[in-house]
Short mmCIF file of C-alpha atoms and ligand atoms in Angstrom, two decimals:
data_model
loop_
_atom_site.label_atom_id
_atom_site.label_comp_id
_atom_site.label_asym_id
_atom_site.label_seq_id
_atom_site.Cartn_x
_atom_site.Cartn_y
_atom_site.Cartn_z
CA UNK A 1 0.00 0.00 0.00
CA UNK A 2 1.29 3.46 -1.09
CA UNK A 3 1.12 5.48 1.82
CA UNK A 4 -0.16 9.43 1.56
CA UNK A 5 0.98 11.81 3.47
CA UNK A 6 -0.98 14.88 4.19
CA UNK A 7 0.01 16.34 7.61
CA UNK A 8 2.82 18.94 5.81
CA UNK A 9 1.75 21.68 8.28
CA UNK A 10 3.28 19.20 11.17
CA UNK A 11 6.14 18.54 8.94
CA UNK A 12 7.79 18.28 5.60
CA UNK A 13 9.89 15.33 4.02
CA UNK A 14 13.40 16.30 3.31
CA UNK A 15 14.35 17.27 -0.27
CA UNK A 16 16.77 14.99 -1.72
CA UNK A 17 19.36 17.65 -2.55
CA UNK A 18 18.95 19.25 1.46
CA UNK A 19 19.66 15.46 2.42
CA UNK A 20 22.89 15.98 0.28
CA UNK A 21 23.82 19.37 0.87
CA UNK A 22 23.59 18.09 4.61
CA UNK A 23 25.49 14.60 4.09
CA UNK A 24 28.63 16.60 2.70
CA UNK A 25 28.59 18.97 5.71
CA UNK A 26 28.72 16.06 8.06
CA UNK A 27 31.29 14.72 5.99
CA UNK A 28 33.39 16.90 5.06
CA UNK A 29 32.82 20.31 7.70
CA UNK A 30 33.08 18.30 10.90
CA UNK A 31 35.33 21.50 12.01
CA UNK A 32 33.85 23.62 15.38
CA UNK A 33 32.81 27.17 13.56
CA UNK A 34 34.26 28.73 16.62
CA UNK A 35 37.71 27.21 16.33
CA UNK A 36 40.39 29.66 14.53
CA UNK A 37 42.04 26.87 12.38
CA UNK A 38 40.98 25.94 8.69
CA UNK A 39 38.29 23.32 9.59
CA UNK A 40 36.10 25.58 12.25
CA UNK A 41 36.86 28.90 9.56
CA UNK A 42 35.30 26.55 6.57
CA UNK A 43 32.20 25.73 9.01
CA UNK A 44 32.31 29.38 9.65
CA UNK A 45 32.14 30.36 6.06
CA UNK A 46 28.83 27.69 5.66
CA UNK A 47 26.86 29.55 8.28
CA UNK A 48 27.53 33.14 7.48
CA UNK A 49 26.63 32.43 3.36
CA UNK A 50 22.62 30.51 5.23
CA UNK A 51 22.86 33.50 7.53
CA UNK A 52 23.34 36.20 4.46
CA UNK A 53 20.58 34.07 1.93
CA UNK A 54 18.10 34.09 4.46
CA UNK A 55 18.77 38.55 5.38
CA UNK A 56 18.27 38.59 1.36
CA UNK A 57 15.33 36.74 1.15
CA UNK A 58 13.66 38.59 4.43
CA UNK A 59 15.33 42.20 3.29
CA UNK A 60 17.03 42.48 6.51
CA UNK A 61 20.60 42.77 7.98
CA UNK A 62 22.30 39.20 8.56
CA UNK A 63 23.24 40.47 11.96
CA UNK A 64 19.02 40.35 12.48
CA UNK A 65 19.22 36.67 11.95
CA UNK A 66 19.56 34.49 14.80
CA UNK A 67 19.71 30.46 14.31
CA UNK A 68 18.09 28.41 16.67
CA UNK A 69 16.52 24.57 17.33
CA UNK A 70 13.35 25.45 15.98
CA UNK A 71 10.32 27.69 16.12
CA UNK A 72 9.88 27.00 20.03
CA UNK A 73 13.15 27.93 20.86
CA UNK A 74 12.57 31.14 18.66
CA UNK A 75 9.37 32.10 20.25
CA UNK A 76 10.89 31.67 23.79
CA UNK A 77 13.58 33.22 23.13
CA UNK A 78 11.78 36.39 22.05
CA UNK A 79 8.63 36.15 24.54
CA UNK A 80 11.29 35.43 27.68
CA UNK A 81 13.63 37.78 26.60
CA UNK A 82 11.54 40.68 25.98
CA UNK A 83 9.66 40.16 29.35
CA UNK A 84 13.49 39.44 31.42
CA UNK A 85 15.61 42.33 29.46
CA UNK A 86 13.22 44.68 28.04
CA UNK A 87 10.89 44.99 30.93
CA UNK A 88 8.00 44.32 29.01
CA UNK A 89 5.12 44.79 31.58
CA UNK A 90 1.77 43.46 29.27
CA UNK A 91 1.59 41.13 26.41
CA UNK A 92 -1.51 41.18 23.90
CA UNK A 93 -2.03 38.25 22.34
CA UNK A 94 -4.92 35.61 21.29
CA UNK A 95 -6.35 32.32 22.46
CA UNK A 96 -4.99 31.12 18.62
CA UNK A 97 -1.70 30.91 19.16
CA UNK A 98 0.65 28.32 18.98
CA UNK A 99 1.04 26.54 22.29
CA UNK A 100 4.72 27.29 22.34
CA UNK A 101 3.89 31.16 22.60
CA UNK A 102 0.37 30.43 24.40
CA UNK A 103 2.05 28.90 27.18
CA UNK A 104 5.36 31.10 27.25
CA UNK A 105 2.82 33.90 27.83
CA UNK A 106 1.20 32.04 30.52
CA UNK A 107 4.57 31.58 32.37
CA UNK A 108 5.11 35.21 31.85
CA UNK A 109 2.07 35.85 33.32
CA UNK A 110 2.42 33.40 36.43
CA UNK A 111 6.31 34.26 37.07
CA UNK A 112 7.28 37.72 36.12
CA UNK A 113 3.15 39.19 37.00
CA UNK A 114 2.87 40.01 33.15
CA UNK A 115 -0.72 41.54 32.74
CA UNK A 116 -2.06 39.23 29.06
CA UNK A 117 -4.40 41.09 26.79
CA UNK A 118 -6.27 38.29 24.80
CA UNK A 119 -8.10 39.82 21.66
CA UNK A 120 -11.21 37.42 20.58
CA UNK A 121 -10.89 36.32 17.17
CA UNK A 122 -14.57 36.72 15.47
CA UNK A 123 -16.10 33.13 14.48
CA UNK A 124 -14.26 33.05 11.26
CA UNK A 125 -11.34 33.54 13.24
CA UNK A 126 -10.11 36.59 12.31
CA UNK A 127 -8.62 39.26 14.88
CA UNK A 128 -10.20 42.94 14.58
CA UNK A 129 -7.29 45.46 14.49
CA UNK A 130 -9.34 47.96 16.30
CA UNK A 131 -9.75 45.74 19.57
CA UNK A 132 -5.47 45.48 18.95
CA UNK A 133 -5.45 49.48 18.84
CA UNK A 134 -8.25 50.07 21.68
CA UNK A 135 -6.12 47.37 23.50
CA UNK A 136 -2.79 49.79 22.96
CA UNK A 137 -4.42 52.98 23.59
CA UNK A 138 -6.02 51.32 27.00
CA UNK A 139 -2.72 50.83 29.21
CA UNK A 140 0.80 53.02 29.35
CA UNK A 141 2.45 49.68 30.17
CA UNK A 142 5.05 48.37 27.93
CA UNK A 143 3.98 46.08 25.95
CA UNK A 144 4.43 43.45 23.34
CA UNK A 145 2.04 42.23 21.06
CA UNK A 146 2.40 38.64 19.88
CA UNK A 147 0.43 37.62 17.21
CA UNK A 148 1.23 34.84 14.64
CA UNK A 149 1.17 35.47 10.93
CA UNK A 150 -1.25 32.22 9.71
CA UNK A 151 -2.74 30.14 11.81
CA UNK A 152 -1.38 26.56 11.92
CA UNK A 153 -4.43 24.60 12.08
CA UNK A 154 -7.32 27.38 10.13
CA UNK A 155 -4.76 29.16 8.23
CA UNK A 156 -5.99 32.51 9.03
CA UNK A 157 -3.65 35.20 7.58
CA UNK A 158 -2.58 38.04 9.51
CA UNK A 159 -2.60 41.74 7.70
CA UNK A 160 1.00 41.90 9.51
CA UNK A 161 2.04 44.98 7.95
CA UNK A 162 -0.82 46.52 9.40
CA UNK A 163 -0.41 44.97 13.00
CA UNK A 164 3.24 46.26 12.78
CA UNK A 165 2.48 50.05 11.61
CA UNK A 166 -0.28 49.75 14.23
CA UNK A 167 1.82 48.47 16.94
CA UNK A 168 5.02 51.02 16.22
CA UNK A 169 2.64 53.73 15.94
CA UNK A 170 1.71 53.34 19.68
CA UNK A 171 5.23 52.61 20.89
CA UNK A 172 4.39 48.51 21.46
CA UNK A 173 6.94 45.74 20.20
CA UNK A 174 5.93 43.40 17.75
CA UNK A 175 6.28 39.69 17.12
CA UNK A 176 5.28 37.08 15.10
CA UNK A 177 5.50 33.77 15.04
CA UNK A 178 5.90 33.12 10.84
CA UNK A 179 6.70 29.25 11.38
CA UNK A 180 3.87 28.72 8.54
CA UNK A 181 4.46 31.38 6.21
CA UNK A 182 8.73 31.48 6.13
CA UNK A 183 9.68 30.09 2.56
CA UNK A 184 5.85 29.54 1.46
CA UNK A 185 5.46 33.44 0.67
CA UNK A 186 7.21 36.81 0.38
CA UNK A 187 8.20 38.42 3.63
CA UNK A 188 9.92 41.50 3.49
CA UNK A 189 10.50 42.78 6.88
CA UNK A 190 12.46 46.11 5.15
CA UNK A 191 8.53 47.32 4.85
CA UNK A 192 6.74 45.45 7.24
CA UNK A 193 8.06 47.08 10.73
CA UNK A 194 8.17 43.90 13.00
CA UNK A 195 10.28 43.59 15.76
CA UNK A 196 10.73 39.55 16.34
CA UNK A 197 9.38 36.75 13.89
CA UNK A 198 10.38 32.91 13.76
CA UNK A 199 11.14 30.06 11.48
CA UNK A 200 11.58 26.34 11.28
CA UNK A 201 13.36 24.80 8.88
CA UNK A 202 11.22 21.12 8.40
CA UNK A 203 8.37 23.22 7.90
CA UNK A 204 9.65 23.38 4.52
CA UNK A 205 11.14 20.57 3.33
CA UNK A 206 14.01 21.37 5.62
CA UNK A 207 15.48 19.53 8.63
CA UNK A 208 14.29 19.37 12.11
CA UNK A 209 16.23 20.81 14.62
CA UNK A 210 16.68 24.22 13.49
CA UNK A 211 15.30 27.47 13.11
CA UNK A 212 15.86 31.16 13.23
CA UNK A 213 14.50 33.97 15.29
CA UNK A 214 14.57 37.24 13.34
CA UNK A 215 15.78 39.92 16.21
CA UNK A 216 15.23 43.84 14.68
CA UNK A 217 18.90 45.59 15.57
CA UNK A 218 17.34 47.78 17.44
CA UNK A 219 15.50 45.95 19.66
CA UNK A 220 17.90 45.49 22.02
CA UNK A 221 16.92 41.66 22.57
CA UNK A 222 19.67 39.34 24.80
CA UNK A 223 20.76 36.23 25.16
CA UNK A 224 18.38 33.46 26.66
CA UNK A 225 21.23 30.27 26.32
CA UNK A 226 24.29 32.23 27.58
CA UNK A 227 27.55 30.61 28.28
CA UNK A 228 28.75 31.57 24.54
CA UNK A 229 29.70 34.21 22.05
CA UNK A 230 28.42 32.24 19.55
CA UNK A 231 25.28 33.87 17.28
CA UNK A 232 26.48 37.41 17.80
CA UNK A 233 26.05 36.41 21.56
CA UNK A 234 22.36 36.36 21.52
CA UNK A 235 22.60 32.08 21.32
CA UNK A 236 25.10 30.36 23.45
CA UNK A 237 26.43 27.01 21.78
CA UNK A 238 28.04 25.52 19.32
CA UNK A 239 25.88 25.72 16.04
CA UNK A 240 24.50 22.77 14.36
CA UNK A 241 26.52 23.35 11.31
CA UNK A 242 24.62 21.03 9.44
CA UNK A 243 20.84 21.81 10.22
CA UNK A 244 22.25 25.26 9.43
CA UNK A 245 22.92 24.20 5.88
CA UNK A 246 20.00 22.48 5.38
CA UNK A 247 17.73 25.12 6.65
CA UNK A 248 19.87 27.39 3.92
CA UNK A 249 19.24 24.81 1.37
CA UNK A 250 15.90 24.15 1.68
CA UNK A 251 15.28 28.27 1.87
CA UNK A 252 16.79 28.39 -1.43
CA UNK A 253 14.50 25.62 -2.84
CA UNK A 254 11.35 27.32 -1.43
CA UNK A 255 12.26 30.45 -3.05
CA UNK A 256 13.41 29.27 -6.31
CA UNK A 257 9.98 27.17 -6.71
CA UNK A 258 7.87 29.95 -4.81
CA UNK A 259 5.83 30.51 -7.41
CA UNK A 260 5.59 27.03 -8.91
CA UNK A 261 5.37 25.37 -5.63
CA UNK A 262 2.13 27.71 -4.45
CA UNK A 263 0.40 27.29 -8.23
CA UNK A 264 0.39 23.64 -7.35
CA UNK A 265 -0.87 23.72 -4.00
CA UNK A 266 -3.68 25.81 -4.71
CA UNK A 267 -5.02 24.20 -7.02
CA UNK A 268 -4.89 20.85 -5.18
CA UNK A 269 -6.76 22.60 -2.36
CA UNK A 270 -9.27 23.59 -4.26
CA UNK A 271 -9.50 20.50 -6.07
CA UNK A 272 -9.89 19.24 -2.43
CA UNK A 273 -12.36 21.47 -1.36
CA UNK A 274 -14.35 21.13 -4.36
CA UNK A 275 -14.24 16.90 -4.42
CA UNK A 276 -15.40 17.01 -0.38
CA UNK A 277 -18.15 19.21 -1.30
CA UNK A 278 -19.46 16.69 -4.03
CA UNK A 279 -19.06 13.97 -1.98
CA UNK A 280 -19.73 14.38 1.55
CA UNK A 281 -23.20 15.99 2.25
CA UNK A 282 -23.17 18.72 4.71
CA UNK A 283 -19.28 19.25 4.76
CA UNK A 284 -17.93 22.53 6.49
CA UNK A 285 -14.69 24.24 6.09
CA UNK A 286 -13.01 26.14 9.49
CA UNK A 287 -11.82 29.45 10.26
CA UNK A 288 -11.04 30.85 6.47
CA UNK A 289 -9.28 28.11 5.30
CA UNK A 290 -11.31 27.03 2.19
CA UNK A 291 -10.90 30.59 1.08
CA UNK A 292 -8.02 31.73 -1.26
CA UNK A 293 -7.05 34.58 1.22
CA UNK A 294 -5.83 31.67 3.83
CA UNK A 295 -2.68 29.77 4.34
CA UNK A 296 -2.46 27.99 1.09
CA UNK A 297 -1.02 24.36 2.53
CA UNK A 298 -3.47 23.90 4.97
CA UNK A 299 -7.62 23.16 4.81
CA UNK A 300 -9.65 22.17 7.96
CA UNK A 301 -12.39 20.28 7.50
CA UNK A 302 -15.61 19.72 9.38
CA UNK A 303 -17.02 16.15 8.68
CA UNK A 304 -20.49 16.66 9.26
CA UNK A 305 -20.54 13.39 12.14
CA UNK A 306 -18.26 12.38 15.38
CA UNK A 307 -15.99 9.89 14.87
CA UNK A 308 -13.33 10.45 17.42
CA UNK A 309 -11.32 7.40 15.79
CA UNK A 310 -10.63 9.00 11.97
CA UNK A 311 -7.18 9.87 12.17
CA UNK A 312 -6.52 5.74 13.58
CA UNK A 313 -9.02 5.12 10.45
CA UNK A 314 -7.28 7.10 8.02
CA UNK A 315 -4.18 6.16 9.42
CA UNK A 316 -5.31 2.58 8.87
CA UNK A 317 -5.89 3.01 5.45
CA UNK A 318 -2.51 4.29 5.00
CA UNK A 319 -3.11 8.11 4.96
CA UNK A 320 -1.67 10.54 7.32
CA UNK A 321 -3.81 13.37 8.26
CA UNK A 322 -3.75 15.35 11.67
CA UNK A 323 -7.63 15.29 13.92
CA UNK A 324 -6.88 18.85 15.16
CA UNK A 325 -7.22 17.67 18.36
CA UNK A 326 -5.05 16.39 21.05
CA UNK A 327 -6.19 13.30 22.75
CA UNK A 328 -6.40 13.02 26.24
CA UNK A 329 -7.40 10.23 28.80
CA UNK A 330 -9.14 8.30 25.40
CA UNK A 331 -11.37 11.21 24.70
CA UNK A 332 -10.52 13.13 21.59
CA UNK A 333 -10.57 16.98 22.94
CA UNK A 334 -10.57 19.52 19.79
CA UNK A 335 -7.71 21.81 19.81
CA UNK A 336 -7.83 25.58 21.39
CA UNK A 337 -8.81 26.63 18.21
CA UNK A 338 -11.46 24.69 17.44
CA UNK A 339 -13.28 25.88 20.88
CA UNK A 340 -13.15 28.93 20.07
CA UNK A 341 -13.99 28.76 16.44
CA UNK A 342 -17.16 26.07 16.57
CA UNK A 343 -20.22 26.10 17.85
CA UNK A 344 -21.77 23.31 20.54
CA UNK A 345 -23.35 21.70 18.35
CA UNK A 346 -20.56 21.13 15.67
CA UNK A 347 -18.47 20.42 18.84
CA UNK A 348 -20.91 17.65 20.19
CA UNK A 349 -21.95 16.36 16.41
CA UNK A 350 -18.59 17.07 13.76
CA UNK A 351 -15.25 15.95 13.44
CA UNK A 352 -12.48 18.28 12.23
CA UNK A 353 -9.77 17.03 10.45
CA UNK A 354 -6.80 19.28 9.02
CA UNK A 355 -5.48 18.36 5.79
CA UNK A 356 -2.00 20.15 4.71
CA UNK A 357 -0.64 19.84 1.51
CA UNK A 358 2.90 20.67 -0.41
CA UNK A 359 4.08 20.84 -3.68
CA UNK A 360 4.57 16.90 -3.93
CA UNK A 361 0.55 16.15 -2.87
CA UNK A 362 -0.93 14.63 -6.03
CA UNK A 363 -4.78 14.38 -7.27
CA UNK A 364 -4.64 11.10 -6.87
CA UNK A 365 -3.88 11.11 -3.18
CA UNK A 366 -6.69 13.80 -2.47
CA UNK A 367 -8.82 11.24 -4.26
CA UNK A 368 -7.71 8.39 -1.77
CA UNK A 369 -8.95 10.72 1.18
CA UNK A 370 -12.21 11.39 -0.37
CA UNK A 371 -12.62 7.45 -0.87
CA UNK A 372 -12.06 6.62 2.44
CA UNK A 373 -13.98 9.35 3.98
CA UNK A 374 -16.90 8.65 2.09
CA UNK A 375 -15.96 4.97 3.39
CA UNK A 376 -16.00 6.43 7.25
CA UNK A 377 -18.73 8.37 6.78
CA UNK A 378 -21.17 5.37 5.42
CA UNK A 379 -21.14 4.10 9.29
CA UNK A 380 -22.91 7.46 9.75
CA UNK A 381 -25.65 7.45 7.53
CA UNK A 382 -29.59 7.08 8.43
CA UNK A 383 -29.76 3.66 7.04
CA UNK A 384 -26.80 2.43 9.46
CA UNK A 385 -27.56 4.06 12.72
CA UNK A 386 -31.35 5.32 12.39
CA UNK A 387 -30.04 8.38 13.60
CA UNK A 388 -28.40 10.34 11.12
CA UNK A 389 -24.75 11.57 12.78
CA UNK A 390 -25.64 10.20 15.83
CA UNK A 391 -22.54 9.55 17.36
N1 PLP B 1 4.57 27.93 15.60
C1 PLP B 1 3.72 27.39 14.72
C2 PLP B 1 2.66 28.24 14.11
C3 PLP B 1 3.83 26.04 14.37
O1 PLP B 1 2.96 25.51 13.50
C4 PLP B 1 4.85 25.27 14.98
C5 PLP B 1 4.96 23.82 14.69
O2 PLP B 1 3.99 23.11 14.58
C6 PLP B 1 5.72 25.88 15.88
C7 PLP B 1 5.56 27.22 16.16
C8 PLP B 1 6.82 25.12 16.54
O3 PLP B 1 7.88 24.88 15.63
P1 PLP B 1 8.95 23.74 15.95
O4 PLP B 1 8.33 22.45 15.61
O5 PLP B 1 10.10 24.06 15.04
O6 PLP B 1 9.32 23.86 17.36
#
């Protein structure tokens, strides 16, 4: 059985060529890029040609670019740091976040007496500028606002440009966390006036382990990891050399295919969209994400009964596919998002299921999914139960 995977907003299989740019580093560039001799200067050299393609591609200063583990360690970073050396007094944020900055807030909140400002997103799950302005012009406390670009399970997009004039104009910091948008659009940060943003390199096709945080020069931001001068001295440790390069190499990729790359995915989401529709009566779409203003890789899906055992189902059929939920003591519980986004009813009676796409989904696999939903759902249907979507 061919397996299908569509869970690329979790992760991304490695390219070939970032598997080989990588394999030659470990090779070949085994040298500490600290060390003063040939091998750490040549290891050097690799980090400071990732660290000057990603300032191009961003429009930014590679003295703004920061590499890190991951998008976690990038959003602590920035959250902690801002709160610890910046005296940031008030956060505004909302209950859509990631839970790497939703519960970095939190112990903000619960250790340093941070006051959180959490703007309501309206049911499509959107997040009304004004409230973020009324919010600013409502306290004299320093503040940050943290507010991610798209949404990693809706794929609500962010006006961040807007958020950022918004935010400099009444003296707050910015930050976003941009784990789903790096290398799947144009950022330029040269006109958008944020202060922080993050990245994640196996979010595109990259490898785990590392990341970036994008830290504005004049921000004054410092070190969380000390014990180091490496990373301008903002991230203590030796660099992983190699993640480094395959972060840089699967950047380059992403760009060079931008356009190709996000041609392809739409249409397979819509293609997706459009085949559910046909086939499964009373289907629902979340947040924005059947509309072409959203996060092109990812659709969420509202299957229009409860099956709290689809993604073992799917799974079973050999397709990969994340519930948007997290599962706890046996009893599927829908994600943040989804509580705020759906109503009791779809809570009680629907089962959301987030399907994320790249540029190597095919047709053919979004016809698989449709097949065995349509499977799934038969177990569902007034001739089975009597009860149409009882369960
Ligand atoms: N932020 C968002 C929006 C994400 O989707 C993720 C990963 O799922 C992260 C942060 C965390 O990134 P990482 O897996 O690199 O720690």
């Amino acid at each position: 059985m061919d397996k299908i995977y569509l869970d690329n907003a979790a992760t991304t299989p490695l390219s070939a060529e970032v598997i080989d740019a990588m394999v030659d580093v470990m090779k070949v560039n085994y040298g500490n890029p600290s060390s003063t001799h040939s091998f750490g200067q040549e290891a050097k050299i690799l980090i400071e040609n990732v660290r000057r393609s990603v300032a191009d591609y961003l429009k930014v200063s590679p003295s703004e670019i920061i590499f890190t583990s991951c998008g976690t360690e990038s959003n602590n970073m920035i959250i902690k740091s801002c709160v610890e050396h910046l005296n940031i007094e008030r956060i505004i944020t909302s209950p859509l976040e990631h839970k790497c900055v939703a519960e970095t807030v939190l112990d903000m909140k619960k250790r340093r007496g941070v006051e959180v400002v959490y703007l309501r997103p309206n049911p499509e799950g959107d997040i009304d500028l004004d409230k973020l302005e009324e919010a600013l012009k409502s306290s004299d406390k320093k503040t940050l606002v943290t507010l991610m670009h798209a949404n990693n399970e809706v794929g609500n997009i962010l006006d961040i440009k807007k958020t950022a004039l918004i935010c400099k104009e009444h003296g707050a910091l910015f930050h976003s966390d941009t784990v789903q948008t790096m290398a799947h659009m144009e950022l330029d940060f040269a006109d958008i006036p944020v202060d922080f943003a993050s990245c994640s390199a196996h979010k595109f096709h990259g490898p785990k382990g590392s990341g970036f945080a994008f830290v504005r020069k004049s921000s004054g931001l410092k070190a969380l990891i000390t014990g180091g001068p490496q990373e301008r001295s903002l991230r203590a440790g030796t660099e992983n050399v190699c993640g480094i390069v395959g972060l840089g190499k699967a950047l380059e990729l992403s760009i060079l295919h931008m356009t190709e790359y996000s041609g392809h995915i739409k249409s397979i989401k819509k293609y997706c969209v459009e085949r559910l529709t046909e086939e499964i009566s009373g289907v629902k779409f979340n947040g924005r994400s059947a509309g072409e203003e959203s996060l092109y890789t990812v659709l969420n899906v509202l299957l229009p009964f409860k099956d709290p055992m689809i993604g073992l189902k799917l799974d079973m059929r050999g397709i990969a596919i994340s519930q948007g939920s997290a599962c706890s003591s046996g009893a599927a519980k829908p994600s943040m998002v989804l509580m705020m986004l759906l109503n009791e009813d779809e809570l009680e009676n629907s089962t959301p299921l987030r399907v994320s796409f790249s540029h190597l989904t095919t047709k053919n696999e979004i016809d698989a999914l449709v097949t065995a939903l349509k499977e799934i759902a038969k177990d569902f249907t007034i001739e089975n139960t009597n009860s149409a979507y009882r369960q």
